[in-house]
Every structure is written in structure tokens, then in C-alpha cells.
GROMACS .gro file of N, CA and C in nm:
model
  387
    1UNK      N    1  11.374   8.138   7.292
    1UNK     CA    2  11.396   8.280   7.316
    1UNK      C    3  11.478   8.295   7.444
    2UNK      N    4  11.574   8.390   7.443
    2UNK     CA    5  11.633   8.382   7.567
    2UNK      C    6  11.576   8.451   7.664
    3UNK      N    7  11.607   8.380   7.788
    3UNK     CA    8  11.497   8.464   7.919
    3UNK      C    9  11.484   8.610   7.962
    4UNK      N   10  11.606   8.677   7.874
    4UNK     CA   11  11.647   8.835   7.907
    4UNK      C   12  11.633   8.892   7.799
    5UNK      N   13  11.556   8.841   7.702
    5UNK     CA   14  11.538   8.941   7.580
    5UNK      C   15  11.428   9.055   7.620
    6UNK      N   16  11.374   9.067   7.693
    6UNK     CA   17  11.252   9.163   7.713
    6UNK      C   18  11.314   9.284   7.766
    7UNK      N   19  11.394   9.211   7.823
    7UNK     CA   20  11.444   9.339   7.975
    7UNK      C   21  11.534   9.360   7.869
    8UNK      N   22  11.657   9.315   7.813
    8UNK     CA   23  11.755   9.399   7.721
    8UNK      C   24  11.673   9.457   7.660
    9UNK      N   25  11.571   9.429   7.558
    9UNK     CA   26  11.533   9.550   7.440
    9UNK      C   27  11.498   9.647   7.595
   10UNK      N   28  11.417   9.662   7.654
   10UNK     CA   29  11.345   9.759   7.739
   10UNK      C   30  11.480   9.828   7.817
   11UNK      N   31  11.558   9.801   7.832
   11UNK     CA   32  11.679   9.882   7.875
   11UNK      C   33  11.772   9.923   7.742
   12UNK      N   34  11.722   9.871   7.653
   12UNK     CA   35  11.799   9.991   7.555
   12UNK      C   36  11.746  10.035   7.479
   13UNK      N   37  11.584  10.033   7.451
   13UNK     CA   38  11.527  10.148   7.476
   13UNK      C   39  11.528  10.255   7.578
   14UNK      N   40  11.542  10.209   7.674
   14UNK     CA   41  11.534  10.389   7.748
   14UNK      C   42  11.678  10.452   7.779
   15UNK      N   43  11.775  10.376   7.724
   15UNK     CA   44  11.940  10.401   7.758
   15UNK      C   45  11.956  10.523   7.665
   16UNK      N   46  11.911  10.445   7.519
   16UNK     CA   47  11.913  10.486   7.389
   16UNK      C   48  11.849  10.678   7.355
   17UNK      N   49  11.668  10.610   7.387
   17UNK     CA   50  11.603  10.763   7.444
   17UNK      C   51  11.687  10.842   7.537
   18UNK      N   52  11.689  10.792   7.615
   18UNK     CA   53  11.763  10.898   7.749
   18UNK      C   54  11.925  10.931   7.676
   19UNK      N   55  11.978  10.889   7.580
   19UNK     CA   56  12.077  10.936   7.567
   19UNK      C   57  12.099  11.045   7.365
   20UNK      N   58  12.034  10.964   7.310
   20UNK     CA   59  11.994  11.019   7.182
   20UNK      C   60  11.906  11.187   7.153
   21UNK      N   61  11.831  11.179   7.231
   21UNK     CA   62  11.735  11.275   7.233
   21UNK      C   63  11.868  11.392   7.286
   22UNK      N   64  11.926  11.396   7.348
   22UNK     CA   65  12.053  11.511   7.448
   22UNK      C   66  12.127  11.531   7.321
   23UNK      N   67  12.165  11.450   7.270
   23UNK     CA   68  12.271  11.444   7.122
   23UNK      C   69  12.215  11.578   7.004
   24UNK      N   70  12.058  11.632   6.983
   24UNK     CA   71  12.007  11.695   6.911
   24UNK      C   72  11.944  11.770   7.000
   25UNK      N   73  11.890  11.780   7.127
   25UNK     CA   74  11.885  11.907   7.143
   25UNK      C   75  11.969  11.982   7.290
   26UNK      N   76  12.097  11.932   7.272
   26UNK     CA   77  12.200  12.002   7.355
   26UNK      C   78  12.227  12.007   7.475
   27UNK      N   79  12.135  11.886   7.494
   27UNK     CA   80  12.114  11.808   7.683
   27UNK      C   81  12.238  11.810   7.719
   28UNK      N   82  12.310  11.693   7.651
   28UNK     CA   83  12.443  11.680   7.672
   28UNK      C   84  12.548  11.742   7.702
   29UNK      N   85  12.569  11.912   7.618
   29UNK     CA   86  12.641  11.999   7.689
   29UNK      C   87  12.599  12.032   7.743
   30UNK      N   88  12.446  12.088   7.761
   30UNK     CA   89  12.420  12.140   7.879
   30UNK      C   90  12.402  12.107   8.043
   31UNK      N   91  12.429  11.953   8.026
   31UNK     CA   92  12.441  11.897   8.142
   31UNK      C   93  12.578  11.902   8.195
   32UNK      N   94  12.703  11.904   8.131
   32UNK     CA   95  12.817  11.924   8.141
   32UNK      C   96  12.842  12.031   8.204
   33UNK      N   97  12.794  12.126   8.128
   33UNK     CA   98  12.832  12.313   8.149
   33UNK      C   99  12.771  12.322   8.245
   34UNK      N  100  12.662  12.301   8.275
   34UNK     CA  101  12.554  12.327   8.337
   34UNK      C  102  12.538  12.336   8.474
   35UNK      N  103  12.544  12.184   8.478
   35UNK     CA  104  12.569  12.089   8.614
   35UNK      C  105  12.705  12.014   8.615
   36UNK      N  106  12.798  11.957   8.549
   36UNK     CA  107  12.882  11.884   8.583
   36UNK      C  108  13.048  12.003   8.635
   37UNK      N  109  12.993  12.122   8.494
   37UNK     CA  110  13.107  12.181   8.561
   37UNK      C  111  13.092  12.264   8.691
   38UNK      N  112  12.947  12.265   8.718
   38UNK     CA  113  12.916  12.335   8.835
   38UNK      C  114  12.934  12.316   8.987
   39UNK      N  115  12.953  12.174   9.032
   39UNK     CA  116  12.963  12.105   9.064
   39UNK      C  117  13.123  12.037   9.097
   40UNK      N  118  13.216  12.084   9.000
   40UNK     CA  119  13.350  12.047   9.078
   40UNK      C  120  13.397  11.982   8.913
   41UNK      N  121  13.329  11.961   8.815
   41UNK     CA  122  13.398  11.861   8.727
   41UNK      C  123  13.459  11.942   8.631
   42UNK      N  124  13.443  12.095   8.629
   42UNK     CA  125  13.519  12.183   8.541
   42UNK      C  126  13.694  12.156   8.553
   43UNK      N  127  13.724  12.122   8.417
   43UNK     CA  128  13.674  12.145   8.252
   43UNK      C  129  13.611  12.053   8.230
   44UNK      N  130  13.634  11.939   8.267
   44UNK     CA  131  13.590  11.816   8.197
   44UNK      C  132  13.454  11.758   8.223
   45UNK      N  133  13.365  11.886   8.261
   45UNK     CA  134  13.216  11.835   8.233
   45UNK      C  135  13.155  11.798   8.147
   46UNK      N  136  13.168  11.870   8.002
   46UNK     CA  137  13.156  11.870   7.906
   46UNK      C  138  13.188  11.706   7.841
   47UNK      N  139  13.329  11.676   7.863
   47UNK     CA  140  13.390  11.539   7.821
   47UNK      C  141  13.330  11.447   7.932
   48UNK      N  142  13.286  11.454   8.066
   48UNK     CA  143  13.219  11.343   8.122
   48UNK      C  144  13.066  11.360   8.090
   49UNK      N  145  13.029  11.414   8.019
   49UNK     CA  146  12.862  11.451   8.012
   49UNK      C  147  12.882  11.381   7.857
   50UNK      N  148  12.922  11.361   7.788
   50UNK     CA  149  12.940  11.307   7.642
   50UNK      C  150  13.009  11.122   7.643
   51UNK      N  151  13.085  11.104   7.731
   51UNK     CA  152  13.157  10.985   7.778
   51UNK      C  153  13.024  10.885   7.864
   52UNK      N  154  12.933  10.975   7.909
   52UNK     CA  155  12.817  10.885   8.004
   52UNK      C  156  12.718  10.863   7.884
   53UNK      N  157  12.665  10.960   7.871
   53UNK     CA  158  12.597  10.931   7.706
   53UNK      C  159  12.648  10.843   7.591
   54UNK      N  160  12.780  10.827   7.584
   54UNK     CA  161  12.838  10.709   7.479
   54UNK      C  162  12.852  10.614   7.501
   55UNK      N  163  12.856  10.611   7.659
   55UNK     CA  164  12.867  10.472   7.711
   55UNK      C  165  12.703  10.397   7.708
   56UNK      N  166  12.611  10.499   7.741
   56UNK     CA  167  12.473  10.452   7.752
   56UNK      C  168  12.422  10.382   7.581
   57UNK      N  169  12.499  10.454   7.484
   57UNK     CA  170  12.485  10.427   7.321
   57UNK      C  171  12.502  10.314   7.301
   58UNK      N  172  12.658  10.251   7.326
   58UNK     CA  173  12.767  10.152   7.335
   58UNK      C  174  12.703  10.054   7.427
   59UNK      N  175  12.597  10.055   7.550
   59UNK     CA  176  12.566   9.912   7.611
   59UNK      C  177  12.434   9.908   7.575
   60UNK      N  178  12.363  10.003   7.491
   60UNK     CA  179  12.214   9.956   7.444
   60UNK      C  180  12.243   9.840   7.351
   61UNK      N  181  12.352   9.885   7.275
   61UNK     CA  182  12.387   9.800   7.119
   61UNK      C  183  12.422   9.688   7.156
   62UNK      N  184  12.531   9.666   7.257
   62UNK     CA  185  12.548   9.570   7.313
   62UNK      C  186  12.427   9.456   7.369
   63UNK      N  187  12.358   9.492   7.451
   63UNK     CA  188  12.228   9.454   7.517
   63UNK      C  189  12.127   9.422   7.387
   64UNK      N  190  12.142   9.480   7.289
   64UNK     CA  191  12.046   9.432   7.187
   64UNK      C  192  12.068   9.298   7.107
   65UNK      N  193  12.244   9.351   7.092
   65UNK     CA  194  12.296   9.185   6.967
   65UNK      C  195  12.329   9.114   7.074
   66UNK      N  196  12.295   9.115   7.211
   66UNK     CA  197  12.344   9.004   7.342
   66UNK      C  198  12.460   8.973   7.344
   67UNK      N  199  12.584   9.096   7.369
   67UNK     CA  200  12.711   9.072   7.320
   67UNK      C  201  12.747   9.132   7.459
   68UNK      N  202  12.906   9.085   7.535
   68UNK     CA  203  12.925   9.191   7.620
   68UNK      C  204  12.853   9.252   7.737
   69UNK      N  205  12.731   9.137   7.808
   69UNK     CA  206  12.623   9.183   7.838
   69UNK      C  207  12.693   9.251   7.971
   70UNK      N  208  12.770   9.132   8.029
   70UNK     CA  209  12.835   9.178   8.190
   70UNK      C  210  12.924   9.318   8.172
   71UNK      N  211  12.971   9.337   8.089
   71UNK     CA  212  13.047   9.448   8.073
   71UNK      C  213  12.978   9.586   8.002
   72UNK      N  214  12.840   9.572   7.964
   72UNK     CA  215  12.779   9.674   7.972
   72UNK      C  216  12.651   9.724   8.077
   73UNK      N  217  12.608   9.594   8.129
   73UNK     CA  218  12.573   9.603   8.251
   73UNK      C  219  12.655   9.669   8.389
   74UNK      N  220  12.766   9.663   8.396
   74UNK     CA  221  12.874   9.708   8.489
   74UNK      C  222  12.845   9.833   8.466
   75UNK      N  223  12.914   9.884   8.355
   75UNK     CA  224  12.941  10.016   8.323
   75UNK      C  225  12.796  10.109   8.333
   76UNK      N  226  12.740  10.038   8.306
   76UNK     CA  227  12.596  10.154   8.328
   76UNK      C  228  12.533  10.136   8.467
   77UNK      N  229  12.551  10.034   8.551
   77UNK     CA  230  12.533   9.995   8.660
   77UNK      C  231  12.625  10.116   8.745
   78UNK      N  232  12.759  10.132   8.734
   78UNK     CA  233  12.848  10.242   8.761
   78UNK      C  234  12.797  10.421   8.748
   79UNK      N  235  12.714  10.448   8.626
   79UNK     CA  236  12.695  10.538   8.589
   79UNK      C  237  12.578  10.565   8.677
   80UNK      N  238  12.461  10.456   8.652
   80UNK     CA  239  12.365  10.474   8.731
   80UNK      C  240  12.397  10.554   8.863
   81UNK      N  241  12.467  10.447   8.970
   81UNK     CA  242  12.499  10.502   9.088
   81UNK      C  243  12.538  10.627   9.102
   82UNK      N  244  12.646  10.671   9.008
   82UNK     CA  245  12.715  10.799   9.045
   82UNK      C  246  12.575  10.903   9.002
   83UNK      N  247  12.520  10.886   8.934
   83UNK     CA  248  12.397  10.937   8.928
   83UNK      C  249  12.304  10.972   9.072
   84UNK      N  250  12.318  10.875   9.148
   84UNK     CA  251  12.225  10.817   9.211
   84UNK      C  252  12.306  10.948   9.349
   85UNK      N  253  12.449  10.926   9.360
   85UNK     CA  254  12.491  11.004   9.476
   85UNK      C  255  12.531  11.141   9.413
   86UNK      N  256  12.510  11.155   9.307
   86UNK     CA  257  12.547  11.340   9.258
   86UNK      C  258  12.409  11.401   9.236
   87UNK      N  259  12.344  11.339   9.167
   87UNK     CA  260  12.177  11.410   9.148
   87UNK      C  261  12.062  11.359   9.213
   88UNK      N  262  12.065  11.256   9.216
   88UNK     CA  263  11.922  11.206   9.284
   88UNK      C  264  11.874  11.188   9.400
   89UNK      N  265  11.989  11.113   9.483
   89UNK     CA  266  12.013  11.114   9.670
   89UNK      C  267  11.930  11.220   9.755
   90UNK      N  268  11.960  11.330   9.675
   90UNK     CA  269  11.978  11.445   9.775
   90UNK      C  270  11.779  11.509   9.736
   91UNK      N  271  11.725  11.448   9.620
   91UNK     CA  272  11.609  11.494   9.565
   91UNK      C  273  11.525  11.380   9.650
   92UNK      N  274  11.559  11.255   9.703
   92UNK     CA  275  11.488  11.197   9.785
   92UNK      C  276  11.471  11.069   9.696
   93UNK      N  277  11.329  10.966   9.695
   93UNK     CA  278  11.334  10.834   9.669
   93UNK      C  279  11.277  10.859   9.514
   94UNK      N  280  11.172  10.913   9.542
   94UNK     CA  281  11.009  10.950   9.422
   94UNK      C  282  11.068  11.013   9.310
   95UNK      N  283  11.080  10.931   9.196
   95UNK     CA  284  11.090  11.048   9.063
   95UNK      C  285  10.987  11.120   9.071
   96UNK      N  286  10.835  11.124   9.027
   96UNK     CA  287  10.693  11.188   9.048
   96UNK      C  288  10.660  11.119   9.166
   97UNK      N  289  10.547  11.175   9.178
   97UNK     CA  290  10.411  11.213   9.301
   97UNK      C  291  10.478  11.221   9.442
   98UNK      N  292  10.581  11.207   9.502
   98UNK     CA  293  10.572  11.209   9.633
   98UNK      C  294  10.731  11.327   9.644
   99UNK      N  295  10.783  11.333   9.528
   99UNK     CA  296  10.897  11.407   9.494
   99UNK      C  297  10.919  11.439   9.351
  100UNK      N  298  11.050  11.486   9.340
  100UNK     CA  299  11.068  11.514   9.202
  100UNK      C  300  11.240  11.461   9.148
  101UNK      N  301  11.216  11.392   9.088
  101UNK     CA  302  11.415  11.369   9.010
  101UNK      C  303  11.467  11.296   9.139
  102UNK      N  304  11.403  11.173   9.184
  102UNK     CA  305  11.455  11.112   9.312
  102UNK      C  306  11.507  10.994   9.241
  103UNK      N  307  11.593  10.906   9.321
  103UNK     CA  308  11.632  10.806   9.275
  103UNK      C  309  11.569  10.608   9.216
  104UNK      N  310  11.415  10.652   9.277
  104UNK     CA  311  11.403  10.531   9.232
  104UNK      C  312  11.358  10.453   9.069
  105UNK      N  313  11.428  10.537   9.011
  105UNK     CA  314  11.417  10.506   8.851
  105UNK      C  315  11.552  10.435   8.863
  106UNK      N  316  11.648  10.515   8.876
  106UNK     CA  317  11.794  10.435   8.901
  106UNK      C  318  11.778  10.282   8.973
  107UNK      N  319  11.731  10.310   9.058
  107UNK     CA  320  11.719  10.161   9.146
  107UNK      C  321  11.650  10.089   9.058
  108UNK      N  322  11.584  10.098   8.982
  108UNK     CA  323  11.521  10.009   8.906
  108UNK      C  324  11.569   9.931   8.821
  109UNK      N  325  11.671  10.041   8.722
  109UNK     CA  326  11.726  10.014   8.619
  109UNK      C  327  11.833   9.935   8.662
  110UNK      N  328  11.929   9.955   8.764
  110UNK     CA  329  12.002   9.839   8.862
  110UNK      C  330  11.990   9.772   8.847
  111UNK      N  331  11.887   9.725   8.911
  111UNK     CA  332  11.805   9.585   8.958
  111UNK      C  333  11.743   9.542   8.837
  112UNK      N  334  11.722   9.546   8.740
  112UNK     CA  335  11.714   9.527   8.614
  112UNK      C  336  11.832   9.482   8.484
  113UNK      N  337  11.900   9.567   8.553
  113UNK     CA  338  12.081   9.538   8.502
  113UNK      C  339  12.099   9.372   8.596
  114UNK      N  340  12.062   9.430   8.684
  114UNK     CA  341  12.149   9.248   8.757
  114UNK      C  342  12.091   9.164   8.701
  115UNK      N  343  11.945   9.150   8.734
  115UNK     CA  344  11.867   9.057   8.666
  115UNK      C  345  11.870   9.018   8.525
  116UNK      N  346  11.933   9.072   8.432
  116UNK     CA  347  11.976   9.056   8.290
  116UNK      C  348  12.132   8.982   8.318
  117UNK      N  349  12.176   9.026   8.379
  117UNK     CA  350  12.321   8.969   8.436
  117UNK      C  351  12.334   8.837   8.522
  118UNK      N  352  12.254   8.790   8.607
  118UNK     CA  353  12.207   8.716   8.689
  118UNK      C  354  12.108   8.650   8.631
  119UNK      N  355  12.081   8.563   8.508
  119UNK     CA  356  11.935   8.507   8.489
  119UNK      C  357  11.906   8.438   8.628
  120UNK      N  358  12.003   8.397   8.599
  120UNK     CA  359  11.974   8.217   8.746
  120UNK      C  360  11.992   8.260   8.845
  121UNK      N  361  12.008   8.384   8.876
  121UNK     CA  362  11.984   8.393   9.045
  121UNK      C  363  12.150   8.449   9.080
  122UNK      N  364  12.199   8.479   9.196
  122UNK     CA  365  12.329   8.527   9.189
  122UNK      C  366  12.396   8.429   9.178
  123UNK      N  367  12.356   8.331   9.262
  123UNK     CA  368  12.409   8.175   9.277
  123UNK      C  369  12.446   8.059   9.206
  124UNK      N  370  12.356   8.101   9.069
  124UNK     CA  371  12.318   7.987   8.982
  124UNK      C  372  12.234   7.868   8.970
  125UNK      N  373  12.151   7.897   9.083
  125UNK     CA  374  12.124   7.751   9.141
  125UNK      C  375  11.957   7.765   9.081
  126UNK      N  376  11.921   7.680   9.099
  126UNK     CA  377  11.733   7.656   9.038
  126UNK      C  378  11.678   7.710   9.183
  127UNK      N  379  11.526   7.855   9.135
  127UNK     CA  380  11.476   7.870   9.218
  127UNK      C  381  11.391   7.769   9.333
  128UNK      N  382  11.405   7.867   9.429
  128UNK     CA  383  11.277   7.721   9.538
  128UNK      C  384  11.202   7.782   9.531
  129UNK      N  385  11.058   7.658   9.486
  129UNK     CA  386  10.922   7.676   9.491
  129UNK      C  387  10.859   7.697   9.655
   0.00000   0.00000   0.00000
């Protein structure tokens, strides 16, 4: 079994959720209209609020058939962040209990991205006991 099969399915499961569920009930534009064009990205909130969501579609699938892993790791690694300095930064660390919509879900998923990207360490080298 390969050492990153757990963490890929578990990151595209929640890529997938977090991006599927917006597709039917109108997350997606409404995050665009909402917030993206509110914010400075008018017109093209709408088209970057649908482009982050397809990309999140496009590296679950990837991450599942173990195809492309570094290059969908990047790209959502990218998304994450901009996430991280347009919405979350400013809400503080705590998704729940100590805040609300903070960034350390992002940090997670990161560091989760590398580690799927990185089995062996950044280095390559065999851990020290």
C-alpha cells in the first residue's frame, strides 16, 4: 500500500465536499458575488470563485488515481494560502472555540499537502530514530 494513500483519500474527501456541495446550492456564486467581487475581484469573482472550486475537483481526482500528485498539491497548496491572506488571517488562528473562520484548517491541509508530496522527508533521506 502506498504510504500516502490515507492522507490522499482524506484530502479529497474534504476538497471534493468543500467544493461539490457550493456546485448545488450556489456557494460558488455566491462567494464570487458576494465576497470576491466585494473585495476588489469584480468582474471576475464569479470566474475566480468557479476556477478555485475546479481546481479543488481536478486535484481530488488526481490525489485519488495517484496521478499528478506534485502538481495538484501545488495548486491547492496556492489556493489554500490565498485563502489564508484574503479570509482567514484577519479572523485569527481558531476555526471553532477560541475564534471563528481562522486559519488553522488551512495550515493543516498544507502541511498535509507537503507530507503527501514529501513522503521521505524534504530531503529524502531515512528518518533519525
Amino acid at each position: 500500500m502506498n504510504s500516502t494513500l490515507i492522507l490522499r483519500v482524506a484530502v479529497a474527501i474534504i476538497l471534493l465536499t468543500h467544493s461539490v456541495f457550493g456546485i448545488f446550492d450556489n456557494g460558488i456564486n455566491d462567494f464570487g458575488n458576494l465576497y470576491l467581487n466585494q473585495i476588489g475581484f469584480a468582474p471576475f469573482g464569479v470566474f475566480l470563485a468557479w476556477s478555485i472550486k475546479l481546481s479543488h475537483i481536478v486535484a481530488a481526482v488526481l490525489l485519488l488515481i495517484n496521478k499528478y500528485i506534485n502538481f495538484a498539491a501545488i495548486v491547492t497548496i496556492l489556493v489554500l494560502i490565498m485563502g489564508i491572506i484574503l479570509v482567514h488571517f484577519k479572523e485569527g488562528w481558531f476555526v471553532v472555540g477560541g475564534g471563528r473562520n481562522g486559519m488553522e484548517y488551512n495550515f493543516l491541509l498544507i502541511c498535509v499537502l507537503l507530507a503527501i508530496m514529501f513522503p521521505k522527508g524534504f530531503f529524502g533521506g531515512s528518518e533519525v530514530s
